[in-house]
Structure formats: structure tokens, C-alpha cells
Amino acid sequence: MVNNFWFEAKNINCFKNGVRVIKDLNLKISHSENVILIGPNGSGKSSLIELINRNIYPVIANESKLKIFDKELINLWELRKRISTVNNEIKNRINPYLQVFDLILSGLYGRYCYIQNKSESDFYKVEEFMNKMNIKNLSNKYFSYLSDGEKQISLIARALIKKPDVLILDEPIANLDYKSKFFIVDKINELSKLNTKILCVTHDISMITEIYDRVIMLKDGKIIADGYQNKVINRENLKNLYGIEVEVTKKNGYWNINRLSK
């Protein structure tokens, strides 16, 4: 029997430095859905990513269960092949004078440096992939010369080149100007046409576009809302999530929140 879920958590609790960062997590994510996880800073979003990537482990209890790709014990090498994560710390690992083409190619080798003995098939694979993502114009640019938005999409392309089952995007538009934000949001929307499913983690409601089948709201390590966009995104849930009175609107497939008077 084929399991429909790549992630299954039942009554999961996790601690970091003595603090419970994941509280009674019950969550299933299927192979067929793009999911966006939204919550304020300190809500446990990064801890959930660490749990998925096996960087932190749950407390073992009789009633708890954690499965990734239907395995309670999964080989870390298999996990790295099947899940790619892009976060803002990766930028610091990149040689500023590495060209974008070589950066993306390095993803095939699981490294962040220039690959000396690349095969001809890998060369064509990267060329074809950059054409598909419509970023061929970045090919020969040095990483340090890119805009913040271009850096982000180059890292996303590097993560996707090995065709993972799941792409985790950790705050993909954090610290970007409006032009770069729109650039990244548009590119991520285009990525939904690929076979890789997206788990996007953000505090910014403007990231939520039509490609996401499901919205999960996380606060203080607990899920407080979970479901379709039009069901979950409302004034009451956002007040509960952020602790402020807001009004929420949707226009041309994009959500916006405005703060109401104090």
C-alpha cells in the first residue's frame, strides 16, 4: 500500500536548550500538496524545519510517532537527496566569485564550491535547467554581483537541480526590497509547475499565492489553524497569530493585511 504522506507527526514534542519548541505536533503533509507555514518570529517555524531535516529529535513517548517518507528511521543521505532546504544562512557559505552556473552545478555534488571535473552531461543538465527557470542571463555573473533576489533564486535553482521530492524555503523574501520580493514570489509560482513540492516557511502573508493548497499557522510551537487559504486566512486567526487587530483582503490572488486602529 502506497503512503500518501511524506511527513507524519503524531503527538511530537521537541526541546532546544531546555525549552519546548514543538508542542504536541500532529501534522501530515501529502506528496501532492504545496504547503505554506506562517507564524511570527519565535513561533517554532525554524524548529519544525530542523525536525524535518533531523537536526533536532523528538522526545520518545509511547503515543508519539514521526515518519518521513514513511520511515521512522531514515538514512540522512537519503533525506538530503529527497529534501532540499534553502535558508538565508547559505549565502554566507558561497565564494563571492563563484559564477552562478558553477553554483547551480555544485548542487549535483552536494557542495558549495567550484567543481573541477564536471561531466559533459552535468554541464548540459544545468544549462537546460537554467533555461527552464528562465535565469540563463545570470549564468556568468559572480555571486557577489547579484541582487539579493537574484542570489535567492540562484540558491533555489541549486537546490532544485538534483530534483528533490520536497523543497523547503525558509523565509525566502526576508530582508528583500519590493522589487526583489515580487521577483522571488513570481519565480516560486513558476516552480510549482515542476514535480518538486514546496514547503514555504514565512512570517509574511504576502508570500501566500494561489500555488499553495494549504496554509498552516504556527504560534508558540503549536498549530493554531490549518486548512485551505480562504478558510484559514481571516481577521480572527491573524489576530490570534500576531496579537494585533488587522483587516485582511485578497486581490488578484494575493493577500494583504492592514493594521486597524489601536
PDB file of C-alpha atoms in Angstrom:
ATOM      1  CA  MET A   1       0.000   0.000   0.000  1.00  0.00           C
ATOM      2  CA  VAL A   2       1.427   3.390  -1.040  1.00  0.00           C
ATOM      3  CA  ASN A   3       1.572   6.015   1.696  1.00  0.00           C
ATOM      4  CA  ASN A   4       0.164   9.382   0.603  1.00  0.00           C
ATOM      5  CA  PHE A   5       2.206  11.381   3.134  1.00  0.00           C
ATOM      6  CA  TRP A   6       5.874  12.340   3.092  1.00  0.00           C
ATOM      7  CA  PHE A   7       5.679  13.758   6.628  1.00  0.00           C
ATOM      8  CA  GLU A   8       3.687  12.321   9.539  1.00  0.00           C
ATOM      9  CA  ALA A   9       3.916  13.533  13.123  1.00  0.00           C
ATOM     10  CA  LYS A  10       1.748  12.343  15.998  1.00  0.00           C
ATOM     11  CA  ASN A  11       1.988  13.913  19.471  1.00  0.00           C
ATOM     12  CA  ILE A  12       5.530  15.158  18.838  1.00  0.00           C
ATOM     13  CA  ASN A  13       7.411  17.331  21.329  1.00  0.00           C
ATOM     14  CA  CYS A  14      10.907  18.773  20.859  1.00  0.00           C
ATOM     15  CA  PHE A  15      13.235  20.670  23.170  1.00  0.00           C
ATOM     16  CA  LYS A  16      16.131  23.024  22.468  1.00  0.00           C
ATOM     17  CA  ASN A  17      18.300  24.223  25.340  1.00  0.00           C
ATOM     18  CA  GLY A  18      15.682  23.047  27.811  1.00  0.00           C
ATOM     19  CA  VAL A  19      12.828  24.913  26.113  1.00  0.00           C
ATOM     20  CA  ARG A  20       9.938  23.059  24.452  1.00  0.00           C
ATOM     21  CA  VAL A  21       9.917  24.458  20.912  1.00  0.00           C
ATOM     22  CA  ILE A  22       7.485  21.970  19.327  1.00  0.00           C
ATOM     23  CA  LYS A  23       4.362  21.232  21.369  1.00  0.00           C
ATOM     24  CA  ASP A  24       2.089  18.228  20.751  1.00  0.00           C
ATOM     25  CA  LEU A  25       2.579  18.373  16.981  1.00  0.00           C
ATOM     26  CA  ASN A  26       0.018  16.431  14.949  1.00  0.00           C
ATOM     27  CA  LEU A  27       0.657  17.017  11.274  1.00  0.00           C
ATOM     28  CA  LYS A  28       0.535  15.137   7.977  1.00  0.00           C
ATOM     29  CA  ILE A  29       1.778  16.571   4.675  1.00  0.00           C
ATOM     30  CA  SER A  30       0.939  14.704   1.478  1.00  0.00           C
ATOM     31  CA  HIS A  31       3.053  14.187  -1.636  1.00  0.00           C
ATOM     32  CA  SER A  32       0.504  16.089  -3.702  1.00  0.00           C
ATOM     33  CA  GLU A  33       0.345  19.462  -1.931  1.00  0.00           C
ATOM     34  CA  ASN A  34       2.268  22.723  -1.705  1.00  0.00           C
ATOM     35  CA  VAL A  35       2.116  23.998   1.859  1.00  0.00           C
ATOM     36  CA  ILE A  36       2.867  27.377   3.406  1.00  0.00           C
ATOM     37  CA  LEU A  37       3.647  27.600   7.116  1.00  0.00           C
ATOM     38  CA  ILE A  38       3.165  31.058   8.586  1.00  0.00           C
ATOM     39  CA  GLY A  39       3.903  32.430  12.014  1.00  0.00           C
ATOM     40  CA  PRO A  40       5.618  35.276  13.866  1.00  0.00           C
ATOM     41  CA  ASN A  41       9.279  35.212  14.872  1.00  0.00           C
ATOM     42  CA  GLY A  42       9.862  32.693  17.648  1.00  0.00           C
ATOM     43  CA  SER A  43       6.776  30.649  16.775  1.00  0.00           C
ATOM     44  CA  GLY A  44       8.708  27.416  16.174  1.00  0.00           C
ATOM     45  CA  LYS A  45       8.896  27.548  12.356  1.00  0.00           C
ATOM     46  CA  SER A  46      12.673  27.008  12.228  1.00  0.00           C
ATOM     47  CA  SER A  47      12.401  24.228  14.804  1.00  0.00           C
ATOM     48  CA  LEU A  48       9.904  22.406  12.602  1.00  0.00           C
ATOM     49  CA  ILE A  49      12.350  22.625   9.684  1.00  0.00           C
ATOM     50  CA  GLU A  50      15.094  21.267  11.966  1.00  0.00           C
ATOM     51  CA  LEU A  51      12.806  18.407  12.968  1.00  0.00           C
ATOM     52  CA  ILE A  52      12.118  17.535   9.314  1.00  0.00           C
ATOM     53  CA  ASN A  53      15.833  17.707   8.470  1.00  0.00           C
ATOM     54  CA  ARG A  54      16.715  15.605  11.517  1.00  0.00           C
ATOM     55  CA  ASN A  55      18.772  18.367  13.119  1.00  0.00           C
ATOM     56  CA  ILE A  56      16.702  18.026  16.290  1.00  0.00           C
ATOM     57  CA  TYR A  57      14.921  14.932  17.536  1.00  0.00           C
ATOM     58  CA  PRO A  58      11.590  14.444  19.288  1.00  0.00           C
ATOM     59  CA  VAL A  59      11.125  13.223  22.827  1.00  0.00           C
ATOM     60  CA  ILE A  60      10.391   9.497  22.703  1.00  0.00           C
ATOM     61  CA  ALA A  61       6.960   8.665  24.129  1.00  0.00           C
ATOM     62  CA  ASN A  62       4.528   5.756  23.816  1.00  0.00           C
ATOM     63  CA  GLU A  63       1.855   7.723  21.988  1.00  0.00           C
ATOM     64  CA  SER A  64       4.202   9.624  19.667  1.00  0.00           C
ATOM     65  CA  LYS A  65       5.253   8.836  16.102  1.00  0.00           C
ATOM     66  CA  LEU A  66       7.387  10.575  13.490  1.00  0.00           C
ATOM     67  CA  LYS A  67       7.728   9.301   9.928  1.00  0.00           C
ATOM     68  CA  ILE A  68       9.483  10.938   6.974  1.00  0.00           C
ATOM     69  CA  PHE A  69       8.856   9.288   3.600  1.00  0.00           C
ATOM     70  CA  ASP A  70       7.106   6.516   5.540  1.00  0.00           C
ATOM     71  CA  LYS A  71      10.216   5.710   7.601  1.00  0.00           C
ATOM     72  CA  GLU A  72      10.722   6.208  11.321  1.00  0.00           C
ATOM     73  CA  LEU A  73      14.454   5.698  10.832  1.00  0.00           C
ATOM     74  CA  ILE A  74      15.604   7.340   7.602  1.00  0.00           C
ATOM     75  CA  ASN A  75      19.150   7.469   6.279  1.00  0.00           C
ATOM     76  CA  LEU A  76      20.416  11.064   6.368  1.00  0.00           C
ATOM     77  CA  TRP A  77      21.922  10.743   2.875  1.00  0.00           C
ATOM     78  CA  GLU A  78      18.557   9.638   1.504  1.00  0.00           C
ATOM     79  CA  LEU A  79      16.895  12.519   3.346  1.00  0.00           C
ATOM     80  CA  ARG A  80      19.318  15.081   1.835  1.00  0.00           C
ATOM     81  CA  LYS A  81      18.592  13.715  -1.648  1.00  0.00           C
ATOM     82  CA  ARG A  82      14.837  13.890  -1.241  1.00  0.00           C
ATOM     83  CA  ILE A  83      14.541  17.192   0.644  1.00  0.00           C
ATOM     84  CA  SER A  84      16.404  20.397  -0.281  1.00  0.00           C
ATOM     85  CA  THR A  85      16.313  23.355   2.086  1.00  0.00           C
ATOM     86  CA  VAL A  86      17.136  26.959   1.211  1.00  0.00           C
ATOM     87  CA  ASN A  87      17.674  29.390   4.067  1.00  0.00           C
ATOM     88  CA  ASN A  88      19.365  32.753   4.388  1.00  0.00           C
ATOM     89  CA  GLU A  89      22.474  31.342   6.096  1.00  0.00           C
ATOM     90  CA  ILE A  90      23.555  29.549   2.904  1.00  0.00           C
ATOM     91  CA  LYS A  91      24.565  32.851   1.274  1.00  0.00           C
ATOM     92  CA  ASN A  92      27.466  33.083   3.730  1.00  0.00           C
ATOM     93  CA  ARG A  93      28.922  29.776   2.505  1.00  0.00           C
ATOM     94  CA  ILE A  94      29.240  30.844  -1.134  1.00  0.00           C
ATOM     95  CA  ASN A  95      32.518  32.071  -2.596  1.00  0.00           C
ATOM     96  CA  PRO A  96      31.651  35.618  -3.793  1.00  0.00           C
ATOM     97  CA  TYR A  97      33.496  34.979  -7.067  1.00  0.00           C
ATOM     98  CA  LEU A  98      31.734  31.736  -7.921  1.00  0.00           C
ATOM     99  CA  GLN A  99      29.707  32.122 -11.110  1.00  0.00           C
ATOM    100  CA  VAL A 100      26.011  31.270 -10.954  1.00  0.00           C
ATOM    101  CA  PHE A 101      26.355  28.409 -13.451  1.00  0.00           C
ATOM    102  CA  ASP A 102      29.000  26.744 -11.253  1.00  0.00           C
ATOM    103  CA  LEU A 103      26.980  27.421  -8.116  1.00  0.00           C
ATOM    104  CA  ILE A 104      23.958  25.601  -9.530  1.00  0.00           C
ATOM    105  CA  LEU A 105      26.130  22.762 -10.837  1.00  0.00           C
ATOM    106  CA  SER A 106      27.664  22.311  -7.370  1.00  0.00           C
ATOM    107  CA  GLY A 107      24.205  21.224  -6.175  1.00  0.00           C
ATOM    108  CA  LEU A 108      24.620  17.990  -8.149  1.00  0.00           C
ATOM    109  CA  TYR A 109      27.651  17.184  -5.999  1.00  0.00           C
ATOM    110  CA  GLY A 110      26.266  18.335  -2.648  1.00  0.00           C
ATOM    111  CA  ARG A 111      28.935  21.022  -2.324  1.00  0.00           C
ATOM    112  CA  TYR A 112      29.157  24.831  -2.412  1.00  0.00           C
ATOM    113  CA  CYS A 113      32.323  25.273  -4.445  1.00  0.00           C
ATOM    114  CA  TYR A 114      33.694  25.132  -7.982  1.00  0.00           C
ATOM    115  CA  ILE A 115      33.596  21.571  -9.324  1.00  0.00           C
ATOM    116  CA  GLN A 116      36.810  20.742 -11.175  1.00  0.00           C
ATOM    117  CA  ASN A 117      35.936  17.575 -13.071  1.00  0.00           C
ATOM    118  CA  LYS A 118      32.341  18.141 -14.099  1.00  0.00           C
ATOM    119  CA  SER A 119      30.881  15.784 -16.673  1.00  0.00           C
ATOM    120  CA  GLU A 120      29.520  16.921 -20.013  1.00  0.00           C
ATOM    121  CA  SER A 121      26.081  15.559 -19.112  1.00  0.00           C
ATOM    122  CA  ASP A 122      26.065  17.647 -15.911  1.00  0.00           C
ATOM    123  CA  PHE A 123      27.001  20.724 -17.939  1.00  0.00           C
ATOM    124  CA  TYR A 124      24.038  20.252 -20.270  1.00  0.00           C
ATOM    125  CA  LYS A 125      21.746  19.400 -17.358  1.00  0.00           C
ATOM    126  CA  VAL A 126      22.491  22.764 -15.714  1.00  0.00           C
ATOM    127  CA  GLU A 127      22.185  24.649 -18.998  1.00  0.00           C
ATOM    128  CA  GLU A 128      18.791  23.089 -19.721  1.00  0.00           C
ATOM    129  CA  PHE A 129      17.588  23.715 -16.167  1.00  0.00           C
ATOM    130  CA  MET A 130      18.589  27.394 -16.211  1.00  0.00           C
ATOM    131  CA  ASN A 131      16.712  27.801 -19.477  1.00  0.00           C
ATOM    132  CA  LYS A 132      13.649  26.170 -17.935  1.00  0.00           C
ATOM    133  CA  MET A 133      13.820  28.543 -14.956  1.00  0.00           C
ATOM    134  CA  ASN A 134      14.436  31.486 -17.288  1.00  0.00           C
ATOM    135  CA  ILE A 135      17.616  32.592 -15.476  1.00  0.00           C
ATOM    136  CA  LYS A 136      20.150  31.969 -18.257  1.00  0.00           C
ATOM    137  CA  ASN A 137      21.045  35.675 -18.072  1.00  0.00           C
ATOM    138  CA  LEU A 138      22.635  35.040 -14.642  1.00  0.00           C
ATOM    139  CA  SER A 139      24.872  32.207 -15.860  1.00  0.00           C
ATOM    140  CA  ASN A 140      28.231  34.020 -15.955  1.00  0.00           C
ATOM    141  CA  LYS A 141      27.595  36.513 -13.157  1.00  0.00           C
ATOM    142  CA  TYR A 142      29.623  36.306  -9.964  1.00  0.00           C
ATOM    143  CA  PHE A 143      27.530  35.565  -6.896  1.00  0.00           C
ATOM    144  CA  SER A 144      28.651  38.765  -5.141  1.00  0.00           C
ATOM    145  CA  TYR A 145      27.454  40.888  -8.083  1.00  0.00           C
ATOM    146  CA  LEU A 146      23.871  39.610  -7.915  1.00  0.00           C
ATOM    147  CA  SER A 147      20.956  41.463  -6.399  1.00  0.00           C
ATOM    148  CA  ASP A 148      19.507  39.886  -3.247  1.00  0.00           C
ATOM    149  CA  GLY A 149      16.612  38.494  -5.271  1.00  0.00           C
ATOM    150  CA  GLU A 150      18.979  37.001  -7.861  1.00  0.00           C
ATOM    151  CA  LYS A 151      21.070  35.430  -5.099  1.00  0.00           C
ATOM    152  CA  GLN A 152      17.967  33.825  -3.645  1.00  0.00           C
ATOM    153  CA  ILE A 153      16.711  32.396  -6.936  1.00  0.00           C
ATOM    154  CA  SER A 154      20.215  31.096  -7.750  1.00  0.00           C
ATOM    155  CA  LEU A 155      20.278  29.209  -4.440  1.00  0.00           C
ATOM    156  CA  ILE A 156      16.780  27.877  -5.099  1.00  0.00           C
ATOM    157  CA  ALA A 157      17.921  26.688  -8.541  1.00  0.00           C
ATOM    158  CA  ARG A 158      20.931  24.995  -6.932  1.00  0.00           C
ATOM    159  CA  ALA A 159      18.583  23.200  -4.516  1.00  0.00           C
ATOM    160  CA  LEU A 160      16.293  22.057  -7.334  1.00  0.00           C
ATOM    161  CA  ILE A 161      18.933  20.805  -9.787  1.00  0.00           C
ATOM    162  CA  LYS A 162      19.033  17.390  -8.095  1.00  0.00           C
ATOM    163  CA  LYS A 163      15.222  17.076  -8.416  1.00  0.00           C
ATOM    164  CA  PRO A 164      14.270  16.580  -4.770  1.00  0.00           C
ATOM    165  CA  ASP A 165      10.782  15.463  -3.781  1.00  0.00           C
ATOM    166  CA  VAL A 166      10.385  18.458  -1.465  1.00  0.00           C
ATOM    167  CA  LEU A 167      11.842  21.974  -1.479  1.00  0.00           C
ATOM    168  CA  ILE A 168      11.777  23.778   1.874  1.00  0.00           C
ATOM    169  CA  LEU A 169      12.003  27.555   1.564  1.00  0.00           C
ATOM    170  CA  ASP A 170      12.869  29.194   4.885  1.00  0.00           C
ATOM    171  CA  GLU A 171      11.856  32.899   4.858  1.00  0.00           C
ATOM    172  CA  PRO A 172      12.600  33.305   1.117  1.00  0.00           C
ATOM    173  CA  ILE A 173      11.704  37.026   0.979  1.00  0.00           C
ATOM    174  CA  ALA A 174      13.177  38.142   4.304  1.00  0.00           C
ATOM    175  CA  ASN A 175      15.181  41.381   4.051  1.00  0.00           C
ATOM    176  CA  LEU A 176      14.377  41.856   0.350  1.00  0.00           C
ATOM    177  CA  ASP A 177      13.229  45.121  -1.229  1.00  0.00           C
ATOM    178  CA  TYR A 178       9.865  45.183  -3.021  1.00  0.00           C
ATOM    179  CA  LYS A 179      11.304  44.533  -6.486  1.00  0.00           C
ATOM    180  CA  SER A 180      13.252  41.504  -5.240  1.00  0.00           C
ATOM    181  CA  LYS A 181      10.240  40.244  -3.268  1.00  0.00           C
ATOM    182  CA  PHE A 182       7.996  40.294  -6.331  1.00  0.00           C
ATOM    183  CA  PHE A 183      10.754  38.654  -8.392  1.00  0.00           C
ATOM    184  CA  ILE A 184      11.087  35.766  -5.913  1.00  0.00           C
ATOM    185  CA  VAL A 185       7.332  35.302  -5.442  1.00  0.00           C
ATOM    186  CA  ASP A 186       6.843  35.143  -9.227  1.00  0.00           C
ATOM    187  CA  LYS A 187       9.707  32.661  -9.642  1.00  0.00           C
ATOM    188  CA  ILE A 188       8.368  30.428  -6.852  1.00  0.00           C
ATOM    189  CA  ASN A 189       4.962  30.458  -8.548  1.00  0.00           C
ATOM    190  CA  GLU A 190       6.665  29.237 -11.736  1.00  0.00           C
ATOM    191  CA  LEU A 191       8.417  26.466  -9.772  1.00  0.00           C
ATOM    192  CA  SER A 192       5.039  24.958  -8.915  1.00  0.00           C
ATOM    193  CA  LYS A 193       5.000  23.541 -12.476  1.00  0.00           C
ATOM    194  CA  LEU A 194       7.936  21.262 -11.582  1.00  0.00           C
ATOM    195  CA  ASN A 195       7.485  17.874  -9.892  1.00  0.00           C
ATOM    196  CA  THR A 196       9.039  19.080  -6.635  1.00  0.00           C
ATOM    197  CA  LYS A 197       6.560  20.070  -3.925  1.00  0.00           C
ATOM    198  CA  ILE A 198       7.116  23.230  -1.885  1.00  0.00           C
ATOM    199  CA  LEU A 199       7.005  23.769   1.864  1.00  0.00           C
ATOM    200  CA  CYS A 200       7.400  27.516   2.347  1.00  0.00           C
ATOM    201  CA  VAL A 201       8.031  28.893   5.836  1.00  0.00           C
ATOM    202  CA  THR A 202       7.443  32.602   6.365  1.00  0.00           C
ATOM    203  CA  HIS A 203       6.135  35.318   8.652  1.00  0.00           C
ATOM    204  CA  ASP A 204       4.937  37.375   5.665  1.00  0.00           C
ATOM    205  CA  ILE A 205       1.363  36.886   4.457  1.00  0.00           C
ATOM    206  CA  SER A 206       2.216  38.382   1.059  1.00  0.00           C
ATOM    207  CA  MET A 207       4.060  35.110   0.267  1.00  0.00           C
ATOM    208  CA  ILE A 208       0.745  33.253   0.140  1.00  0.00           C
ATOM    209  CA  THR A 209      -0.235  32.849  -3.524  1.00  0.00           C
ATOM    210  CA  GLU A 210      -2.569  30.562  -5.432  1.00  0.00           C
ATOM    211  CA  ILE A 211       0.015  27.746  -5.727  1.00  0.00           C
ATOM    212  CA  TYR A 212      -0.390  26.798  -2.053  1.00  0.00           C
ATOM    213  CA  ASP A 213      -3.004  24.136  -1.398  1.00  0.00           C
ATOM    214  CA  ARG A 214      -2.828  24.587   2.352  1.00  0.00           C
ATOM    215  CA  VAL A 215      -1.951  27.194   4.974  1.00  0.00           C
ATOM    216  CA  ILE A 216      -0.729  26.235   8.450  1.00  0.00           C
ATOM    217  CA  MET A 217      -0.464  28.833  11.216  1.00  0.00           C
ATOM    218  CA  LEU A 218       2.064  28.195  13.981  1.00  0.00           C
ATOM    219  CA  LYS A 219       2.311  30.058  17.279  1.00  0.00           C
ATOM    220  CA  ASP A 220       4.374  29.215  20.375  1.00  0.00           C
ATOM    221  CA  GLY A 221       5.278  25.818  18.913  1.00  0.00           C
ATOM    222  CA  LYS A 222       1.649  24.808  18.298  1.00  0.00           C
ATOM    223  CA  ILE A 223      -0.553  24.683  15.209  1.00  0.00           C
ATOM    224  CA  ILE A 224      -3.465  27.090  15.718  1.00  0.00           C
ATOM    225  CA  ALA A 225      -5.030  26.861  12.244  1.00  0.00           C
ATOM    226  CA  ASP A 226      -4.695  24.537   9.265  1.00  0.00           C
ATOM    227  CA  GLY A 227      -6.624  24.302   6.006  1.00  0.00           C
ATOM    228  CA  TYR A 228      -7.474  25.944   2.694  1.00  0.00           C
ATOM    229  CA  GLN A 229      -6.468  29.603   2.261  1.00  0.00           C
ATOM    230  CA  ASN A 230      -9.989  31.010   2.241  1.00  0.00           C
ATOM    231  CA  LYS A 231     -10.843  29.059   5.389  1.00  0.00           C
ATOM    232  CA  VAL A 232      -7.710  29.849   7.409  1.00  0.00           C
ATOM    233  CA  ILE A 233      -6.838  33.431   6.426  1.00  0.00           C
ATOM    234  CA  ASN A 234      -9.242  35.677   8.275  1.00  0.00           C
ATOM    235  CA  ARG A 235      -9.206  38.521  10.739  1.00  0.00           C
ATOM    236  CA  GLU A 236      -9.769  36.337  13.806  1.00  0.00           C
ATOM    237  CA  ASN A 237      -6.951  33.869  13.033  1.00  0.00           C
ATOM    238  CA  LEU A 238      -4.500  36.647  12.173  1.00  0.00           C
ATOM    239  CA  LYS A 239      -5.291  38.458  15.409  1.00  0.00           C
ATOM    240  CA  ASN A 240      -4.652  35.226  17.291  1.00  0.00           C
ATOM    241  CA  LEU A 241      -1.421  34.645  15.347  1.00  0.00           C
ATOM    242  CA  TYR A 242       0.131  38.119  15.555  1.00  0.00           C
ATOM    243  CA  GLY A 243      -1.666  39.622  18.550  1.00  0.00           C
ATOM    244  CA  ILE A 244      -2.867  42.711  16.667  1.00  0.00           C
ATOM    245  CA  GLU A 245      -6.149  43.854  15.147  1.00  0.00           C
ATOM    246  CA  VAL A 246      -5.955  43.702  11.363  1.00  0.00           C
ATOM    247  CA  GLU A 247      -8.160  43.620   8.331  1.00  0.00           C
ATOM    248  CA  VAL A 248      -7.307  41.161   5.581  1.00  0.00           C
ATOM    249  CA  THR A 249      -8.018  41.498   1.878  1.00  0.00           C
ATOM    250  CA  LYS A 250      -7.329  39.430  -1.223  1.00  0.00           C
ATOM    251  CA  LYS A 251      -6.802  40.976  -4.642  1.00  0.00           C
ATOM    252  CA  ASN A 252      -5.653  39.273  -7.851  1.00  0.00           C
ATOM    253  CA  GLY A 253      -4.729  36.153  -5.883  1.00  0.00           C
ATOM    254  CA  TYR A 254      -2.552  37.993  -3.321  1.00  0.00           C
ATOM    255  CA  TRP A 255      -3.282  38.573   0.362  1.00  0.00           C
ATOM    256  CA  ASN A 256      -2.648  41.802   2.256  1.00  0.00           C
ATOM    257  CA  ILE A 257      -3.145  42.778   5.865  1.00  0.00           C
ATOM    258  CA  ASN A 258      -3.638  46.288   7.189  1.00  0.00           C
ATOM    259  CA  ARG A 259      -3.377  47.240  10.821  1.00  0.00           C
ATOM    260  CA  LEU A 260      -6.544  48.661  12.322  1.00  0.00           C
ATOM    261  CA  SER A 261      -6.507  51.496  14.849  1.00  0.00           C
ATOM    262  CA  LYS A 262      -5.102  50.754  18.291  1.00  0.00           C
TER     263      LYS A 262
END
